[in-house]
Each structure stands twice: as structure tokens, then as C-alpha cells.
PDB file of C-alpha atoms and ligand atoms in Angstrom:
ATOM      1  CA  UNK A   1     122.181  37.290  34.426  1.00  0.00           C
ATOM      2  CA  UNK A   2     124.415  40.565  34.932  1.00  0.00           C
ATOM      3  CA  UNK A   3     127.357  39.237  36.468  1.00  0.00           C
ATOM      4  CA  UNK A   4     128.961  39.136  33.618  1.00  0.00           C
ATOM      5  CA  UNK A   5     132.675  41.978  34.001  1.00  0.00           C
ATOM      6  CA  UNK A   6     131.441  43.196  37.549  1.00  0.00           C
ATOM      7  CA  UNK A   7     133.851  42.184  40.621  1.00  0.00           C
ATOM      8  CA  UNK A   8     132.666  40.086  42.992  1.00  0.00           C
ATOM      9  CA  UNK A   9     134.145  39.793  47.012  1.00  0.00           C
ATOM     10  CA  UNK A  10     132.889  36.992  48.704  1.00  0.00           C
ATOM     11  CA  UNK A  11     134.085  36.252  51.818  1.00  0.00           C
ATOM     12  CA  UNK A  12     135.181  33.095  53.628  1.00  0.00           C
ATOM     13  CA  UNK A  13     135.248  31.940  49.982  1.00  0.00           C
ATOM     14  CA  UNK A  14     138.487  29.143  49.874  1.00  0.00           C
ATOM     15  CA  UNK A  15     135.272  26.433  51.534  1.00  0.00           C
ATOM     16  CA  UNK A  16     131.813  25.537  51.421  1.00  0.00           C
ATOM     17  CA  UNK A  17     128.944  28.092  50.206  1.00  0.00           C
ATOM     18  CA  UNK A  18     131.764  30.843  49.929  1.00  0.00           C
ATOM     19  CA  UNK A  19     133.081  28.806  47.622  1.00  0.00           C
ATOM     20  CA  UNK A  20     130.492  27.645  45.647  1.00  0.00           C
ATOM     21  CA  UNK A  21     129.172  30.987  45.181  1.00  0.00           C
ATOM     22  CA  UNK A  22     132.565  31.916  43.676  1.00  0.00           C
ATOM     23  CA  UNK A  23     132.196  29.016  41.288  1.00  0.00           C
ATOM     24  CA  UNK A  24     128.711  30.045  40.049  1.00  0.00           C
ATOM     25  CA  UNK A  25     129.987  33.820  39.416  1.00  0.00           C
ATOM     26  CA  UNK A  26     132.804  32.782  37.825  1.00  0.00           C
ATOM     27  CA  UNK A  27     130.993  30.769  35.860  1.00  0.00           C
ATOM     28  CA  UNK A  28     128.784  33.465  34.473  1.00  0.00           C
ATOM     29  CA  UNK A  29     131.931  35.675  34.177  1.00  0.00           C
ATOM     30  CA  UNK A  30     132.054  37.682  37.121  1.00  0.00           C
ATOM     31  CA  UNK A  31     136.066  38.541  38.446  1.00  0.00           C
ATOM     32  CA  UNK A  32     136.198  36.607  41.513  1.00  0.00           C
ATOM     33  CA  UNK A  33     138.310  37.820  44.901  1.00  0.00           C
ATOM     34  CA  UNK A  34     138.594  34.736  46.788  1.00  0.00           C
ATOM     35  CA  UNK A  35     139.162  35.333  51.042  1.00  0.00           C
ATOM     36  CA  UNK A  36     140.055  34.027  54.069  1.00  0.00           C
ATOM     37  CA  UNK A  37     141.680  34.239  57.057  1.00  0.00           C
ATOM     38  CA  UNK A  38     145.038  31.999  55.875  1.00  0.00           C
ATOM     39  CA  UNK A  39     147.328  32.819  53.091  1.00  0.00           C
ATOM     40  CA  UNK A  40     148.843  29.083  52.097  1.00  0.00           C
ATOM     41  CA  UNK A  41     149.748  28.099  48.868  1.00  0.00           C
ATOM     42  CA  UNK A  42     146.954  25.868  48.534  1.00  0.00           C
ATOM     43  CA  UNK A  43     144.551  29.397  48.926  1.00  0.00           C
ATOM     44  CA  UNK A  44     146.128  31.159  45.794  1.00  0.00           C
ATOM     45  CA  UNK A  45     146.141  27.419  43.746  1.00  0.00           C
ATOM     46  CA  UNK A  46     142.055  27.257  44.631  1.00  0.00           C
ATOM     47  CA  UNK A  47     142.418  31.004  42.773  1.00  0.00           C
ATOM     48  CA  UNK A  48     144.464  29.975  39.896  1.00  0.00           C
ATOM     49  CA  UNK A  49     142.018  26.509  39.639  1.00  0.00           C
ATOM     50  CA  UNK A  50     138.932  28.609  39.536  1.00  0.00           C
ATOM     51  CA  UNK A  51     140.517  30.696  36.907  1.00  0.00           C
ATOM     52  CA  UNK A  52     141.410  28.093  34.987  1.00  0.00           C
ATOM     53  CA  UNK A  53     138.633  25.800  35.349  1.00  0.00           C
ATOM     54  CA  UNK A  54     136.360  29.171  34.711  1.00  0.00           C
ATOM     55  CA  UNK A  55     138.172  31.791  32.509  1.00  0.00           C
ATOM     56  CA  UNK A  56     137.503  33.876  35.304  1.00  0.00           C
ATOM     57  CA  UNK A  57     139.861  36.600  36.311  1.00  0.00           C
ATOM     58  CA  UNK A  58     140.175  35.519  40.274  1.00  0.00           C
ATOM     59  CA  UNK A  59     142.434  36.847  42.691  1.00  0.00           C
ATOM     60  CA  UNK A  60     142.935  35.346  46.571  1.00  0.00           C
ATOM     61  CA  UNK A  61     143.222  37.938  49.107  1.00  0.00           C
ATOM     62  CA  UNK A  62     143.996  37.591  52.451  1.00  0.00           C
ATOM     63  CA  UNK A  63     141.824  39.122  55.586  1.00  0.00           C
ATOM     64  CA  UNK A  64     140.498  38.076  59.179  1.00  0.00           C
ATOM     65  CA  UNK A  65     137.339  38.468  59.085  1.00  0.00           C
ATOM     66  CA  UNK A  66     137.426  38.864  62.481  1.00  0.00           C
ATOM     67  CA  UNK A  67     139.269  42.637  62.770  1.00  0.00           C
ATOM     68  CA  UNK A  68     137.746  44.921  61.267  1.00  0.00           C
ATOM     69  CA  UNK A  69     140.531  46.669  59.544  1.00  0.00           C
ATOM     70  CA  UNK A  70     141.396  43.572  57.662  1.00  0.00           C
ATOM     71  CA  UNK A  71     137.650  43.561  56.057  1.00  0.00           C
ATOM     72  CA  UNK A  72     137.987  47.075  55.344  1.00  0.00           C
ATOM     73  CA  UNK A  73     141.469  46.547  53.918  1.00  0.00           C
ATOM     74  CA  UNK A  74     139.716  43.860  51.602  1.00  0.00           C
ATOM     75  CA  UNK A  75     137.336  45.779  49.839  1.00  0.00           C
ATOM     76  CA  UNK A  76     139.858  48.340  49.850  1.00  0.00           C
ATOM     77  CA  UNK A  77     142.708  45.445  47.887  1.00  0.00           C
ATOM     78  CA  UNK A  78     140.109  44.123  45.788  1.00  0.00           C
ATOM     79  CA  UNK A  79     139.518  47.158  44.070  1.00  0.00           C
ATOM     80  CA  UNK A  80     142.585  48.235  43.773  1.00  0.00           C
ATOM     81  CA  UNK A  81     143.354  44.799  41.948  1.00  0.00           C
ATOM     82  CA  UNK A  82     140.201  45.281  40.125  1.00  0.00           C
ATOM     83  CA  UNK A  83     139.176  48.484  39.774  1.00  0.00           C
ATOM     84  CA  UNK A  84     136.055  48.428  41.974  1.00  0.00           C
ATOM     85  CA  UNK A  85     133.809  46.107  43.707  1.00  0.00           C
ATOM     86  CA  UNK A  86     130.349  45.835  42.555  1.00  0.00           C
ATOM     87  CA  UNK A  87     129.445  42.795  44.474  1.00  0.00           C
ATOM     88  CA  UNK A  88     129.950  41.845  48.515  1.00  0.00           C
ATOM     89  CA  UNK A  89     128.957  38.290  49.159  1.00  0.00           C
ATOM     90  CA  UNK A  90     129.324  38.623  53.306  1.00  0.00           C
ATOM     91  CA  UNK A  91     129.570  34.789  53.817  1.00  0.00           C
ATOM     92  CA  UNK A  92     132.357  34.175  56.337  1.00  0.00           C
ATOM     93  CA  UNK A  93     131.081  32.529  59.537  1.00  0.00           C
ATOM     94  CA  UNK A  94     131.871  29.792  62.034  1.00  0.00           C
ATOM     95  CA  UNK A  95     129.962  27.967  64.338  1.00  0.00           C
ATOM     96  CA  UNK A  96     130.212  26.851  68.474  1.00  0.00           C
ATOM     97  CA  UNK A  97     127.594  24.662  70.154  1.00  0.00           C
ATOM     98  CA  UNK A  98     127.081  24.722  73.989  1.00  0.00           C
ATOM     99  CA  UNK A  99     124.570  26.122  76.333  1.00  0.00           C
ATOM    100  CA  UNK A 100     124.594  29.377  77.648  1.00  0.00           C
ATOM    101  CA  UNK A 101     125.736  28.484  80.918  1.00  0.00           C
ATOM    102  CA  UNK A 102     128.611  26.941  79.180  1.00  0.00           C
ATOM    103  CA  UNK A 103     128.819  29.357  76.112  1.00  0.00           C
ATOM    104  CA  UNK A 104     132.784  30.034  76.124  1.00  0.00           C
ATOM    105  CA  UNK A 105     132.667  33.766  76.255  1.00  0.00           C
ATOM    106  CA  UNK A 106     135.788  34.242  73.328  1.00  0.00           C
ATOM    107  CA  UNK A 107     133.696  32.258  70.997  1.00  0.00           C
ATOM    108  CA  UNK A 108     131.133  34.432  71.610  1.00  0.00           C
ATOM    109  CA  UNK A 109     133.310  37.058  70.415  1.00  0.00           C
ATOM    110  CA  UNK A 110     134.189  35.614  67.718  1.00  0.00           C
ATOM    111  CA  UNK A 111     131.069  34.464  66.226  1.00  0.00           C
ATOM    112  CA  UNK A 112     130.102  37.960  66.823  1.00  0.00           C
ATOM    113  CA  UNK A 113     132.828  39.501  64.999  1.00  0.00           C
ATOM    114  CA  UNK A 114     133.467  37.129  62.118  1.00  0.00           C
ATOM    115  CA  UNK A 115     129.460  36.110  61.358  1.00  0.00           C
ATOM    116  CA  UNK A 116     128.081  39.810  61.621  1.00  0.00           C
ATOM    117  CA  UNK A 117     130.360  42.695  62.239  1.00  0.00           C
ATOM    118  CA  UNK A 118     132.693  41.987  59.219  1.00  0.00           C
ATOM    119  CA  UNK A 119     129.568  42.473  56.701  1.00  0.00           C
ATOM    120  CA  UNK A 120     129.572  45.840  58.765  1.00  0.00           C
ATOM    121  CA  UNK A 121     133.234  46.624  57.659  1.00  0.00           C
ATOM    122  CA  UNK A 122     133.223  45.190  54.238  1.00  0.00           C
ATOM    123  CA  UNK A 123     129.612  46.949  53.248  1.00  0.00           C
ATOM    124  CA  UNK A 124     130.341  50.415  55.216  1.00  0.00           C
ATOM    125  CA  UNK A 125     134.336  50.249  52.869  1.00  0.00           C
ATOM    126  CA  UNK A 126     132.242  48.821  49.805  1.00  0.00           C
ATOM    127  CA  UNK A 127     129.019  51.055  49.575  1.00  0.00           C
ATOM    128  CA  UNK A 128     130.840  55.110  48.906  1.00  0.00           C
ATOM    129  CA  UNK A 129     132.246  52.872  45.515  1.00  0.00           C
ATOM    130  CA  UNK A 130     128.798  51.228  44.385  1.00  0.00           C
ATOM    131  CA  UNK A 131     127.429  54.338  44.676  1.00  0.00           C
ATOM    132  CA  UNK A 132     129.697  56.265  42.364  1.00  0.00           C
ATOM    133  CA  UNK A 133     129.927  52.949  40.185  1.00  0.00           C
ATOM    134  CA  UNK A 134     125.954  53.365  40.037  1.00  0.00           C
ATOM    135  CA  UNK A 135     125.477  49.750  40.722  1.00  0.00           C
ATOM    136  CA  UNK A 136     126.331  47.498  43.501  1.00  0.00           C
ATOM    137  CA  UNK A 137     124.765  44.454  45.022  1.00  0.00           C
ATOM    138  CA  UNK A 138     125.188  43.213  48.511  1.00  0.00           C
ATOM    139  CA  UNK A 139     124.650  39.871  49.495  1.00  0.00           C
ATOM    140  CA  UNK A 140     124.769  38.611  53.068  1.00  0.00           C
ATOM    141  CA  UNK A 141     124.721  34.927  54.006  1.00  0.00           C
ATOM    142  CA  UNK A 142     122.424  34.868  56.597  1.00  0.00           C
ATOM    143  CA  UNK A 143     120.735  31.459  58.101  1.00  0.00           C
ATOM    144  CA  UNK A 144     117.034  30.284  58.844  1.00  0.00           C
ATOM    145  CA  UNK A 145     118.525  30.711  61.678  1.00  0.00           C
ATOM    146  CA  UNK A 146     118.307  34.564  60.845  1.00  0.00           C
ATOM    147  CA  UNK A 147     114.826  33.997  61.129  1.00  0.00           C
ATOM    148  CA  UNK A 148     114.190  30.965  63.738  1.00  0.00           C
ATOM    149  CA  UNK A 149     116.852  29.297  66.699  1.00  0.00           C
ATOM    150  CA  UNK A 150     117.429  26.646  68.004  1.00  0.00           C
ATOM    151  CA  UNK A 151     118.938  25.498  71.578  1.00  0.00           C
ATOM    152  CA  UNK A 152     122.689  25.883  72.368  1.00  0.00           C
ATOM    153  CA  UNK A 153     123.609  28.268  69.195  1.00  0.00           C
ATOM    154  CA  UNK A 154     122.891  31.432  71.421  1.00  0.00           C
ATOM    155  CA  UNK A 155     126.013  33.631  69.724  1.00  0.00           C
ATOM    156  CA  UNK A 156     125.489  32.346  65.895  1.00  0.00           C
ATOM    157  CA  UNK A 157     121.974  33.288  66.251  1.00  0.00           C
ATOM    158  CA  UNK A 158     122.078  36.729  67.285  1.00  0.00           C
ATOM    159  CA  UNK A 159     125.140  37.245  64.826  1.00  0.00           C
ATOM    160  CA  UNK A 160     122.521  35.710  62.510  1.00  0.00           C
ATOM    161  CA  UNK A 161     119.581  37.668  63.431  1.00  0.00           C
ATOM    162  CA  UNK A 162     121.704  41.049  63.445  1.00  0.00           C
ATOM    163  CA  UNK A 163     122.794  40.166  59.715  1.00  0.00           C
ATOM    164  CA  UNK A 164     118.865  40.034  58.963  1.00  0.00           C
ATOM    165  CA  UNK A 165     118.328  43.315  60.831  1.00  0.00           C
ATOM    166  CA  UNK A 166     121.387  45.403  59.444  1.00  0.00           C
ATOM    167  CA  UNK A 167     120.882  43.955  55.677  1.00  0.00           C
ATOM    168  CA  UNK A 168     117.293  46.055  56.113  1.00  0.00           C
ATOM    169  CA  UNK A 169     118.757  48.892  57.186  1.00  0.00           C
ATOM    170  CA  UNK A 170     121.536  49.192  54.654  1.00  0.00           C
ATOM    171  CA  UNK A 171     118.659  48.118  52.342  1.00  0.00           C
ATOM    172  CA  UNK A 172     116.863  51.621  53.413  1.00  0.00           C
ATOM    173  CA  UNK A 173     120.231  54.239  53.045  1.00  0.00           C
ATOM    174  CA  UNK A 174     120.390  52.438  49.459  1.00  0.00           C
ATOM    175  CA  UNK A 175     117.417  52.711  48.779  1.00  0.00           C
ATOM    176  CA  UNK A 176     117.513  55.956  46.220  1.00  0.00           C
ATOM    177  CA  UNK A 177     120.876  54.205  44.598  1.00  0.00           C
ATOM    178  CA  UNK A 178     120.788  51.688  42.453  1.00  0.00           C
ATOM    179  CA  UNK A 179     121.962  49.095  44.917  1.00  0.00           C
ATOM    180  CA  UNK A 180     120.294  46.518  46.964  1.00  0.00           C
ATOM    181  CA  UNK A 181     121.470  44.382  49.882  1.00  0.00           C
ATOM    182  CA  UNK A 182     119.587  41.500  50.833  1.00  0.00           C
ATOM    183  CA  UNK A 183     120.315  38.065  53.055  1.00  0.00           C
ATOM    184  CA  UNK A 184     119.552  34.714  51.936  1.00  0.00           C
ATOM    185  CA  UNK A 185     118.567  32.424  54.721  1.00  0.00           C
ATOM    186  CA  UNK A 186     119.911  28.647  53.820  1.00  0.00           C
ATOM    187  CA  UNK A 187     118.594  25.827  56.106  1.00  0.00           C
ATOM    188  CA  UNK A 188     121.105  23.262  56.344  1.00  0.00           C
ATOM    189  CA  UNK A 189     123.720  22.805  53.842  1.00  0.00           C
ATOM    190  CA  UNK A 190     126.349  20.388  53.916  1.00  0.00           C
ATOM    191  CA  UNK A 191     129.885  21.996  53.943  1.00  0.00           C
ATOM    192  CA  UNK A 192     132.861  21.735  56.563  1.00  0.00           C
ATOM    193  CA  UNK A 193     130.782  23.474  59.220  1.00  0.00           C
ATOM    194  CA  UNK A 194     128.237  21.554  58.996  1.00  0.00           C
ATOM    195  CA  UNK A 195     130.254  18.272  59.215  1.00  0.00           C
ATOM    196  CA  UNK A 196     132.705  19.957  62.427  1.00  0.00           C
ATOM    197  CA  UNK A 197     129.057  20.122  64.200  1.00  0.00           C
ATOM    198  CA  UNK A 198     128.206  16.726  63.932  1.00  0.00           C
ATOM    199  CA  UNK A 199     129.997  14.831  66.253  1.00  0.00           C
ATOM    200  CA  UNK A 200     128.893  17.684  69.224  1.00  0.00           C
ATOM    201  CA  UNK A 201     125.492  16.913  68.597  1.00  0.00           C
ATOM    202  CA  UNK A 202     125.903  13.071  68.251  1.00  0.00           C
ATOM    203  CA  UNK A 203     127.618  13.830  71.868  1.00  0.00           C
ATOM    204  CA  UNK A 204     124.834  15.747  73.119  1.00  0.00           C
ATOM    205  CA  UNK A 205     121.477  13.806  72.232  1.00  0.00           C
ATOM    206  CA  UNK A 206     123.895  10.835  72.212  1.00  0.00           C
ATOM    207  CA  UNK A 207     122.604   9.641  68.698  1.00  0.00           C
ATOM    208  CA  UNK A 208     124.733   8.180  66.052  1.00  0.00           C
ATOM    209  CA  UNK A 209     125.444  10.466  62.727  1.00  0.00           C
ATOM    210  CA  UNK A 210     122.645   9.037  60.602  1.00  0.00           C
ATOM    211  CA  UNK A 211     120.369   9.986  63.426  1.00  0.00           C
ATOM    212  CA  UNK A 212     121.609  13.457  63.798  1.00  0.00           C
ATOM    213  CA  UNK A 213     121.716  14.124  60.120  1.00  0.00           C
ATOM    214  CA  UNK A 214     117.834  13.142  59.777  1.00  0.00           C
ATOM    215  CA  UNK A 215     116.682  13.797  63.172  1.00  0.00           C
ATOM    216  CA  UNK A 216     118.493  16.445  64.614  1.00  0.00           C
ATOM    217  CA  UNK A 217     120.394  18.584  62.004  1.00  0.00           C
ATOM    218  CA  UNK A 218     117.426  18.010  58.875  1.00  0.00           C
ATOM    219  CA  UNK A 219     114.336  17.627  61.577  1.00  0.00           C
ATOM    220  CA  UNK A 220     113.464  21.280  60.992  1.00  0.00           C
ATOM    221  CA  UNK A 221     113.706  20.909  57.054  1.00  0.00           C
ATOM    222  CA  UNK A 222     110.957  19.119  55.801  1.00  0.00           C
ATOM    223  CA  UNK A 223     112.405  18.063  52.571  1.00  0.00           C
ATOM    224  CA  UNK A 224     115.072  16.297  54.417  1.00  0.00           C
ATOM    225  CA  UNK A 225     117.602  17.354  52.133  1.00  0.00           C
ATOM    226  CA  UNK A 226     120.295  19.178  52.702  1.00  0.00           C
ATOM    227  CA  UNK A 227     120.839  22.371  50.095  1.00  0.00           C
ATOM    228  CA  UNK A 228     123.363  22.688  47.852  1.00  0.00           C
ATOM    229  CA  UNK A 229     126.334  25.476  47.423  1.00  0.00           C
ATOM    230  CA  UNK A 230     125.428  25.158  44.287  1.00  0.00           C
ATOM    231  CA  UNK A 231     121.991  26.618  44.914  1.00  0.00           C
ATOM    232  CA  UNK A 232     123.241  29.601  47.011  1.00  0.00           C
ATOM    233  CA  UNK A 233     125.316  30.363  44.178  1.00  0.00           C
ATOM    234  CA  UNK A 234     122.122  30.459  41.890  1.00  0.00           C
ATOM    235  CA  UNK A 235     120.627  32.450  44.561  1.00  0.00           C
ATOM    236  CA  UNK A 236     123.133  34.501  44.632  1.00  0.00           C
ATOM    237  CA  UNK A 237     123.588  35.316  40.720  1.00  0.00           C
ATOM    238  CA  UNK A 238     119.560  35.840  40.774  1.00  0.00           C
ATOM    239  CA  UNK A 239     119.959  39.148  43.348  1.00  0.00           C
ATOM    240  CA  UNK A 240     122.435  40.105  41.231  1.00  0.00           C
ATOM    241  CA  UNK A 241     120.258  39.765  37.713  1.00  0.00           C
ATOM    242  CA  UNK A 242     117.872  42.375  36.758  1.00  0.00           C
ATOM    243  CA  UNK A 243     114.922  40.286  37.265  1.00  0.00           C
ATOM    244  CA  UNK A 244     116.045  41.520  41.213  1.00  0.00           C
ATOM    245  CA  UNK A 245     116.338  45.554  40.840  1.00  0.00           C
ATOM    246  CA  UNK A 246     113.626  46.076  42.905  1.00  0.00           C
ATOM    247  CA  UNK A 247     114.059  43.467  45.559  1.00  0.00           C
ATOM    248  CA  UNK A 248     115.882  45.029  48.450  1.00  0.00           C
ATOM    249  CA  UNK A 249     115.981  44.996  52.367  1.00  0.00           C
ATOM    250  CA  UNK A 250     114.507  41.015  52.269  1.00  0.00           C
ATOM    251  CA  UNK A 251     115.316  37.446  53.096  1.00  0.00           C
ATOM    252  CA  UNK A 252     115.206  34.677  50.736  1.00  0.00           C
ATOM    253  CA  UNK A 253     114.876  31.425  52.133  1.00  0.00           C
ATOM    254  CA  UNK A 254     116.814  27.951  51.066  1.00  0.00           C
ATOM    255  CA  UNK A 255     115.428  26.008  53.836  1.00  0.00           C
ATOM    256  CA  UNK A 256     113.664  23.120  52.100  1.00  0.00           C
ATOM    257  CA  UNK A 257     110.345  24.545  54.066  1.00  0.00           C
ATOM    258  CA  UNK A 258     111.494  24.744  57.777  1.00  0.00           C
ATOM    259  CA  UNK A 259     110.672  28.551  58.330  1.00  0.00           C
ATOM    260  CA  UNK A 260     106.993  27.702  56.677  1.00  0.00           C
ATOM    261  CA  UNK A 261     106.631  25.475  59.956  1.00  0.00           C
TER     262      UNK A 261
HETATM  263  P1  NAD B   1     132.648  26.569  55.946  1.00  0.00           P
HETATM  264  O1  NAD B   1     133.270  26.294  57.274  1.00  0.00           O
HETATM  265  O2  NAD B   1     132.750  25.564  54.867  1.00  0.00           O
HETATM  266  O3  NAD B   1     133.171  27.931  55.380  1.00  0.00           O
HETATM  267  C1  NAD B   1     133.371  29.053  56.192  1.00  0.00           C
HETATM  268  C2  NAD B   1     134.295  29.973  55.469  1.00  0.00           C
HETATM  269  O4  NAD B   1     134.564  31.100  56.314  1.00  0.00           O
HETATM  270  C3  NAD B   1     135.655  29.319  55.161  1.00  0.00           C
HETATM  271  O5  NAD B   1     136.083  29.725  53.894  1.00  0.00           O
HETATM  272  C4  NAD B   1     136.547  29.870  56.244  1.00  0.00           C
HETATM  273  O6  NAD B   1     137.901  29.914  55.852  1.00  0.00           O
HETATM  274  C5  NAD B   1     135.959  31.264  56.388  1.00  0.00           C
HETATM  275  N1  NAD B   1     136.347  31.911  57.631  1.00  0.00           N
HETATM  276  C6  NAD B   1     136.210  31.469  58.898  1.00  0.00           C
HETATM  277  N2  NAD B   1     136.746  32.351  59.765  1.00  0.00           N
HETATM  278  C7  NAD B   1     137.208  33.375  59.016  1.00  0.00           C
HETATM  279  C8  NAD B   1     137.886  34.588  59.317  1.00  0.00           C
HETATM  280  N3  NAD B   1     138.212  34.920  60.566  1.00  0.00           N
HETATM  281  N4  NAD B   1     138.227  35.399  58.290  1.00  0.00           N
HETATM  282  C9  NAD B   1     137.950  35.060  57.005  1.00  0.00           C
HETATM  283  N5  NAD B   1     137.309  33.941  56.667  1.00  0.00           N
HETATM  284  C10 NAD B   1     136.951  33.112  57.659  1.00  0.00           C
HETATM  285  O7  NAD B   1     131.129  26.932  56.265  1.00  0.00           O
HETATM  286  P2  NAD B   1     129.849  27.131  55.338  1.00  0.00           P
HETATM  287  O8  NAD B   1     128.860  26.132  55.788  1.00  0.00           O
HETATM  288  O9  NAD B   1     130.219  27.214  53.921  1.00  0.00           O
HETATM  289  O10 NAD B   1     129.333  28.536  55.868  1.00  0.00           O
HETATM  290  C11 NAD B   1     129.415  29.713  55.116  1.00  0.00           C
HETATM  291  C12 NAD B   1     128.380  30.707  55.611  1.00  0.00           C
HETATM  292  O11 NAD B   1     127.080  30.150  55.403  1.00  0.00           O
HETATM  293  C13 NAD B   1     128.488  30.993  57.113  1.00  0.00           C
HETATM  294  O12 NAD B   1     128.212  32.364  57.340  1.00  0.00           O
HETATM  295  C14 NAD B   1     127.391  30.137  57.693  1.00  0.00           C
HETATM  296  O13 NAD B   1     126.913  30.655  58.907  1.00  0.00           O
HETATM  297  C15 NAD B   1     126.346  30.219  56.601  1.00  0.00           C
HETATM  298  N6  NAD B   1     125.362  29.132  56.644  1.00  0.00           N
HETATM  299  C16 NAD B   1     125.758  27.840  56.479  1.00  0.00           C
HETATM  300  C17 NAD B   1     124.784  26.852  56.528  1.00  0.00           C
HETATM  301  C18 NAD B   1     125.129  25.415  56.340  1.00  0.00           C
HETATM  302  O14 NAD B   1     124.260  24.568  56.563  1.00  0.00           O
HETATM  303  N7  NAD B   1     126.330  25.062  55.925  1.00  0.00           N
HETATM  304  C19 NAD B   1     123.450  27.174  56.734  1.00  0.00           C
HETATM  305  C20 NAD B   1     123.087  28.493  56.890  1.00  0.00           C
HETATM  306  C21 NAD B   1     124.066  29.476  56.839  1.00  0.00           C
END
């Protein structure tokens, strides 16, 4: 693996896969800049932890994800704290459930804004320094539903679907450079937004959790197991590895089968 001294931004990274993607970089020595929207105590302690825990250098910076400044002004921190960024892990996202007819339309917005135009910001601020670095990788956390839907998630999967689409085209202006963007797809995953959906859907097919998890949430993903952040993070480390050079303007799927279906 490469990771090793490069900088690594990963957004919506104090939870979940952001977070475990952090870990696994860290791990193989990457410098870490942690982000999310809040700026508590607790956000710069997860830092300092990883650092410890790692040897890492990691930094927590703060930035909505949904204004577009404040993504630019990330990339923009991060390398001024770092020197550069050669890595942009676009993973912040959230998640609203309700049919169309219902669909509030400022949740919309902001499942618009924070699941797809940020990775706009972050890679247009982040790309002019990869290419005089003469390396960068970008990484956006996409979804099978990227790929796929499924009723009542009509904003998070357009936002999803538009990540797919723009991590081609950025793909194609890189293409000469050595830098590649590329979205991995997870199926289901069990973080904090996977748990805040839950009791929605136990609400709408009026099923109890155990039957949502199997049924509803895992019926799509034949291996009936949730994925790991863990395995993102592998993912993750494995676009950034040589063995990946020439893989560019794709998907890779951690869906335990469901878009083979
Ligand atoms: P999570 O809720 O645990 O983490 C989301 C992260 O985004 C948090 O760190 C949160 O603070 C951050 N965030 C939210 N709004 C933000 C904002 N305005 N500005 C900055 N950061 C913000 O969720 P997760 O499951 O880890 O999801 C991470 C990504 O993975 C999302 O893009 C999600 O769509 C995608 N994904 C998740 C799953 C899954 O099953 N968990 C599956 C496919 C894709």
C-alpha cells in the first residue's frame, strides 16, 4: 500500500465509514484530516485518539458539508496544515425516508448538497494541487444505491446516482494525470445512519427491528450481512495502492451480491 506520508481528507469522518476509513489510513500511515459539520471537544479528542492509538499525524477540521465554501475552505485548511492533499475520501452524507408526495422539500436540499455537491467543492479545490503534486486519489462514497433504488429514498438516490456520474467524469479530465477518482458502492453497512433509519421503516412496513434488519434493510444483500467500515477502509487503501493506477472512472461494489441480482 502507498498511503504511507500522503494526506488524506475524508469527510464526515468523526462516525461510521468516515471514520473507519480514517482508522485504516492511519493505520498504514497516512496524515489523517478528520471533518464534520460540529467543532466539540469530543471532535478534536476522536483526532488526538486516532493519533495516539495510530502514530498518525491527524488533525480535526471543521466544515458543513452542506455550503460549499466550507468544503472548499477544507481542502484549502488541510493543506495548509499539511502541506497538500493527496487523498479526498467524499464520504459525508445523511439520509431521509418518505415518499415523494411527502418528500420534505429542505431535506431534499440537503441530501442534495451534503451527499453530492460537496464532493463537487472538495474535488474541484483539491484537483489544481494533485495535479502539481503528480499524484492524487479521489475517493467518493457512493451507495448500491448509486447503481440500484429503492422506494421512498428519491433525494439520496439521485445524490447517489450523480456521485456515480460525476466520479466518471472527473475520472475523464484526470485522465492524462496521474490521478484517479473512483466511487465505491457499499450495500448496507451498519453505522449511525443506518441505525436512525430503522425505526422509520419498522413504522412503515410495520415490522419489528429483527424483521427490518433481515427483511427489509439486508433483503437486497444476499449474504445477509451487513459490511464492515472496516472493509471500506480496505477498499479504500486498495484505490489508493499501486495495484489501482490504472483503475479510474469505476464503481466498486461492497454489497454482499445485491447489484448481481
Ligand atoms: P454516519 O451517519 O455514521 O456518518 C455520516 C458522517 O457525515 C458523520 O461523520 C456526520 O457527522 C457527517 N456529516 C453529516 N452532515 C454533515 C455536514 N453537513 N457536514 C459535514 N459532515 C457531515 O453514516 P455512514 O453510514 O457512515 O455514512 C457515510 C457515507 O456512506 C454516506 O455518504 C452514506 O450515504 C454512505 N453509505 C452508507 C451506507 C451504510 O449502510 N451505512 C451504505 C452505502 C453508502
Amino acid at each position: 500500500m502507498s498511503v504511507e506520508g500522503k494526506t488524506a481528507v475524508i469527510t464526515g469522518s468523526n462516525s461510521g465509514i468516515g471514520l473507519g476509513v480514517a482508522e485504516e489510513l492511519a493505520k498504514l500511515g497516512a496524515k489523517v484530516v478528520l471533518n464534520s459539520f460540529s467543532d466539540r471537544d469530543e471532535d478534536h479528542a476522536l483526532a488526538g485518539k486516532l493519533a495516539a492509538d495510530t502514530g498518525a499525524e491527524v488533525r480535526y477540521i471543521q466544515a458543513d458539508m452542506s455550503k460549499g465554501d466550507q468544503c472548499r475552505a477544507l481542502i484549502t485548511k488541510a493543506a495548509e496544515a499539511f502541506g497538500q492533499v493527496d487523498i479526498l475520501v467524499n464520504n459525508a452524507g445523511i439520509q431521509h425516508v418518505a415518499p415523494i408526495q411527502d418528500f420534505p422539500a429542505e431535506k431534499w436540499d440537503a441530501i442534495i448538497a451534503i451527499n453530492m455537491s460537496s464532493a463537487f467543492h472538495t474535488s474541484a479545490a483539491a484537483v489544481e494541487g494533485m495535479r502539481k503534486q503528480g499524484w492524487g486519489r479521489i475517493v467518493n462514497i457512493a451507495s448500491a444505491h448509486g447503481l440500484t433504488a429503492s422506494p421512498y429514498k428519491s433525494a439520496y438516490v439521485a445524490a447517489k446516482h450523480g456521485v456515480v456520474g460525476m466520479s466518471k467524469v472527473i475520472a475523464l479530465e484526470t485522465a492524462e494525470d496521474p490521478i484517479t477518482c473512483n466511487a465505491i458502492c457499499p450495500g448496507y453497512v451498519l453505522t449511525p445512519l443506518v441505525e436512525a433509519q430503522i425505526p422509520d421503516t419498522m413504522k412503515e412496513y410495520g415490522m419489528d427491528r429483527d424483521k427490518v434488519v433481515r427483511d427489509v434493510l439486508l433483503a437486497r444483500q444476499p449474504s445477509k450481512q451487513f459490511a464492515t467500515t472496516e472493509q471500506i477502509g480496505g477498499c479504500v487503501a486498495f484505490l489508493c495502492s499501486p495495484a489501482a493506477d490504472q483503475i479510474t472512472g469505476t464503481t466498486l461494489s461492497v454489497d454482499g451480491g445485491w447489484t448481481a441480482l
